[in-house]
């Protein structure tokens, strides 16, 4: 896999400012605003029409840690390590798994677009609550398309069978005080993963995951060593670019789920959505 750097970009205001400065420095005739020192919006849109390879995009919020950590050296070390492990143990794509966690809330993040009268100032959309409850879902899938049944972690003290009604077949249901994963739950998930992936000395599996502190423990390492599971960690603060589940699976999953939330609220007469 080749190195793919961050796409170069510039804010609209910076671009308009640098354009006005360029025109002034080169004594070019223009009608830009002398007070704001900015190229006009009409000029900007005309420029975009002439240069179809450019487009206004909504950037993702990216922390400084992620910006500095996602660099060529770190990415190269990871892929060199990945290549070495795959060749050493002769691991096929269908035996290479990616694991990641995500939070699933009982309240949709945003409402779908609706038709409304032109000029309407306030258009409301129904949600199940103000904040909702968040359940952690642990997903894992191989490069060959084999899915491990998910692990669902509820923020509760006691489990009730009703939380498992009509759930995913073979799913693992667990509890934690805050609904997040921890070292003990990760060890439980590893046993679940072993049960469904069936690693052997002749046919080991490779598990790619992030370096969350719940994944870092001697019992987990020992379990993997004894179970023919080889683990490779993604470099810190790079999952927004290197984590396959983060990039291609969680977004469509949540869009589909929140669409079902909207349909449920519409069909049930605004019945509140809960963990159950």
C-alpha positions as a printed Julia matrix, in Angstrom:
276×3 Matrix{Float64}:
   0.0     0.0     0.0
   1.43    3.4    -0.97
   1.64    6.43    1.26
  -1.33    8.81    0.89
  -0.77   12.21    2.53
  -3.5    14.53    3.74
  -5.16   16.46    0.9
  -3.96   20.05    0.67
  -6.74   22.54    1.33
  -7.34   26.19    2.2
 -10.24   27.92    3.88
 -12.49   30.09    1.71
 -11.61   33.27    3.63
  -7.86   32.58    3.37
  -8.18   31.93   -0.36
 -10.1    35.17   -0.92
  -7.54   37.07    1.15
  -4.52   35.64   -0.69
  -6.21   36.35   -4.05
  -6.69   40.03   -3.13
  -3.09   40.27   -1.96
  -1.85   38.64   -5.17
  -3.8    41.16   -7.25
  -2.44   44.09   -5.22
   1.18   42.84   -5.25
   1.09   42.38   -9.03
  -0.77   45.64   -9.68
  -3.65   43.83  -11.39
  -6.88   45.64  -12.09
  -9.68   44.32   -9.84
 -12.88   45.34   -8.07
 -12.21   43.57   -4.75
 -13.3    45.18   -1.47
 -10.59   47.59   -0.28
 -11.82   47.57    3.33
 -12.04   43.81    3.93
  -9.12   43.05    1.56
 -11.04   40.02    0.27
 -11.9    38.82   -3.22
 -15.65   38.87   -3.73
 -17.9    35.82   -3.43
 -19.08   36.29   -7.02
 -15.46   36.09   -8.18
 -14.96   32.95   -6.03
 -17.91   31.1    -7.57
 -16.86   32.13  -11.08
 -13.36   30.84  -10.32
 -14.78   27.48   -9.17
 -16.82   27.2   -12.36
 -13.66   27.71  -14.42
 -11.66   25.23  -12.32
 -13.85   22.16  -12.07
 -11.17   20.16  -10.26
 -11.83   22.3    -7.16
 -14.87   22.02   -4.92
 -16.04   23.43   -1.61
 -15.9    20.64    0.98
 -16.88   20.35    4.65
 -13.66   19.37    6.49
 -13.55   16.8     9.28
 -12.57   17.99   12.75
  -9.09   16.53   13.28
  -7.17   16.92   16.55
  -3.57   18.14   16.6
  -2.51   14.71   17.95
  -3.98   13.0    14.9
  -2.48   15.52   12.49
   1.03   15.01   13.9
   0.74   11.23   14.39
  -0.45   10.42   10.88
   2.88   10.69    9.08
   4.78    8.68    6.49
   7.2     7.12    8.96
   4.53    5.78   11.34
   2.39    4.45    8.5
   5.39    2.74    6.87
   6.38    1.04   10.14
   2.84   -0.31   10.54
   2.56   -1.7     7.01
   6.09   -3.17    7.12
   5.14   -4.94   10.36
   1.84   -6.11    8.85
   3.6    -7.48    5.76
   6.22   -9.3     7.86
   3.63  -11.0    10.08
   1.45  -12.06    7.13
   4.44  -13.59    5.32
   5.92  -15.22    8.43
   2.74  -17.03    9.43
   1.3   -17.34    5.88
  -1.99  -15.72    6.87
  -4.66  -15.51    4.17
  -7.08  -12.56    3.81
 -10.0   -14.56    5.19
  -7.9   -15.13    8.36
  -7.04  -11.43    8.76
  -9.53   -9.68   11.04
 -10.15   -6.07   11.98
 -11.75   -5.23   15.35
 -13.12   -1.91   16.57
 -15.68   -0.44   18.97
 -18.27    2.27   18.46
 -20.92    3.94   20.58
 -24.54    3.51   19.49
 -27.03    5.91   21.07
 -30.78    5.52   21.47
 -31.24    9.04   20.01
 -30.45    9.71   16.36
 -27.71   12.29   15.84
 -29.63   14.25   13.22
 -33.09   14.23   11.7
 -33.61   13.57    7.98
 -34.45   16.44    5.65
 -38.13   17.25    5.29
 -40.27   19.26    2.88
 -41.5    22.55    4.35
 -42.95   25.84    3.14
 -40.39   28.24    1.75
 -39.47   30.89    4.31
 -40.39   28.76    7.35
 -38.02   29.77   10.15
 -38.42   26.77   12.44
 -38.9    23.21   11.23
 -38.81   20.51   13.93
 -38.03   16.83   13.74
 -38.89   14.2    16.35
 -36.09   12.5    18.31
 -36.44    9.86   20.99
 -35.03   12.11   23.73
 -32.58   14.85   24.6
 -29.45   12.76   25.19
 -30.33    9.07   25.23
 -28.27    6.1    26.37
 -25.12    4.9    24.65
 -24.3     1.21   24.15
 -20.82    0.16   23.05
 -20.81   -2.29   20.14
 -17.67   -4.29   19.35
 -17.49   -5.41   15.73
 -14.99   -7.64   13.96
 -14.78   -8.76   10.33
 -12.17  -10.48    8.18
 -10.78   -9.21    4.87
 -12.66  -12.14    3.3
 -16.02  -10.96    4.67
 -16.44  -13.28    7.69
 -18.23  -11.44   10.5
 -17.8   -12.25   14.17
 -21.11  -11.79   16.07
 -20.93   -8.43   17.86
 -20.41   -7.77   21.55
 -22.85   -5.28   23.09
 -21.88   -3.51   26.34
 -24.69   -1.85   28.3
 -24.18    0.83   31.0
 -25.89   -1.17   33.72
 -25.25   -3.09   36.95
 -27.44   -6.12   36.2
 -28.35   -7.92   33.0
 -31.96   -8.63   32.07
 -32.95  -11.19   29.41
 -35.17   -8.59   27.75
 -32.07   -6.78   26.46
 -31.23   -9.86   24.39
 -34.63  -10.33   22.74
 -34.37  -10.29   18.91
 -30.68   -9.39   19.1
 -28.04  -10.41   16.55
 -27.61  -14.19   16.36
 -24.66  -15.32   18.48
 -24.06  -11.86   19.98
 -22.3   -11.47   23.32
 -24.1    -9.28   25.89
 -22.07   -7.65   28.67
 -22.24   -4.88   31.26
 -19.95   -2.16   32.59
 -20.53    0.82   34.86
 -20.21    3.37   32.06
 -21.03    1.19   29.06
 -17.43    1.26   27.84
 -15.08   -1.63   27.24
 -12.29   -2.52   29.68
  -9.49   -5.09   30.06
 -11.76   -7.74   31.57
 -14.38   -7.37   28.84
 -11.71   -7.43   26.14
 -10.45  -10.75   27.5
 -14.03  -12.04   27.39
 -14.32  -10.79   23.81
 -11.1   -12.6    22.84
 -12.63  -15.89   24.02
 -15.72  -15.05   21.95
 -13.49  -14.26   18.95
 -11.6   -17.53   19.32
 -14.86  -19.47   19.46
 -16.0   -18.06   16.09
 -12.67  -17.81   14.23
 -11.26  -21.25   15.25
  -7.5   -20.46   15.17
  -5.09  -23.43   15.18
  -1.28  -23.8    14.99
  -1.66  -24.77   11.33
  -4.22  -22.04   10.58
  -3.62  -19.0    12.86
  -5.49  -15.71   12.62
  -4.29  -12.11   12.5
  -6.17   -9.48   14.52
  -5.7    -5.79   13.67
  -6.98   -3.34   16.26
  -6.25    0.05   17.81
  -4.04    0.59   20.83
  -6.82    1.33   23.33
  -5.62    0.73   26.89
  -8.21   -2.04   27.35
  -6.33   -4.06   24.69
  -3.01   -3.82   26.54
  -2.67   -6.41   29.3
  -0.53   -9.45   30.08
  -3.58  -11.79   30.34
  -4.7   -10.7    26.84
  -1.23  -11.25   25.37
  -0.96  -14.66   27.03
  -4.41  -15.69   25.8
  -3.55  -14.71   22.22
  -0.2   -16.5    22.37
  -1.82  -19.7    23.65
  -4.68  -19.44   21.14
  -2.7   -18.84   17.89
  -3.98  -15.26   17.59
  -1.45  -12.73   16.28
  -2.27   -9.1    17.14
  -1.05   -5.97   15.38
  -1.85   -2.53   16.75
  -2.53    0.52   14.62
  -0.24    3.5    15.36
  -1.67    5.87   18.0
  -4.05    8.59   16.74
  -4.28    7.16   13.21
  -7.54    5.2    13.32
  -9.34    8.03   11.45
  -7.3     7.05    8.37
  -6.13    3.44    8.93
  -9.01    1.74   10.77
 -11.13   -0.07    8.09
 -14.26   -0.39   10.24
 -14.08    3.3    11.17
 -13.79    4.35    7.53
 -16.25    2.08    5.74
 -18.59    0.33    8.16
 -19.67    2.46   11.13
 -20.95    5.4     9.05
 -23.35    3.41    6.84
 -24.39    1.28    9.84
 -25.44    4.31   11.9
 -27.14    6.01    8.94
 -29.24    2.89    8.4
 -29.95    2.55   12.12
 -31.05    6.16   12.55
 -33.27    5.8     9.49
 -35.0     2.93   11.31
 -35.34    5.18   14.38
 -37.18    7.76   12.24
 -39.48    5.1    10.77
 -40.23    3.69   14.23
 -41.11    7.1    15.66
 -43.37    7.82   12.69
 -45.16    4.46   12.71
 -45.53    4.07   16.49
 -46.92    7.51   17.23
 -43.65    8.75   18.75
 -43.03    5.79   21.06
 -39.72    6.44   22.88
 -36.73    4.32   21.85
 -34.9     2.67   24.75
 -32.13    0.1    25.16
 -34.78   -2.6    24.86
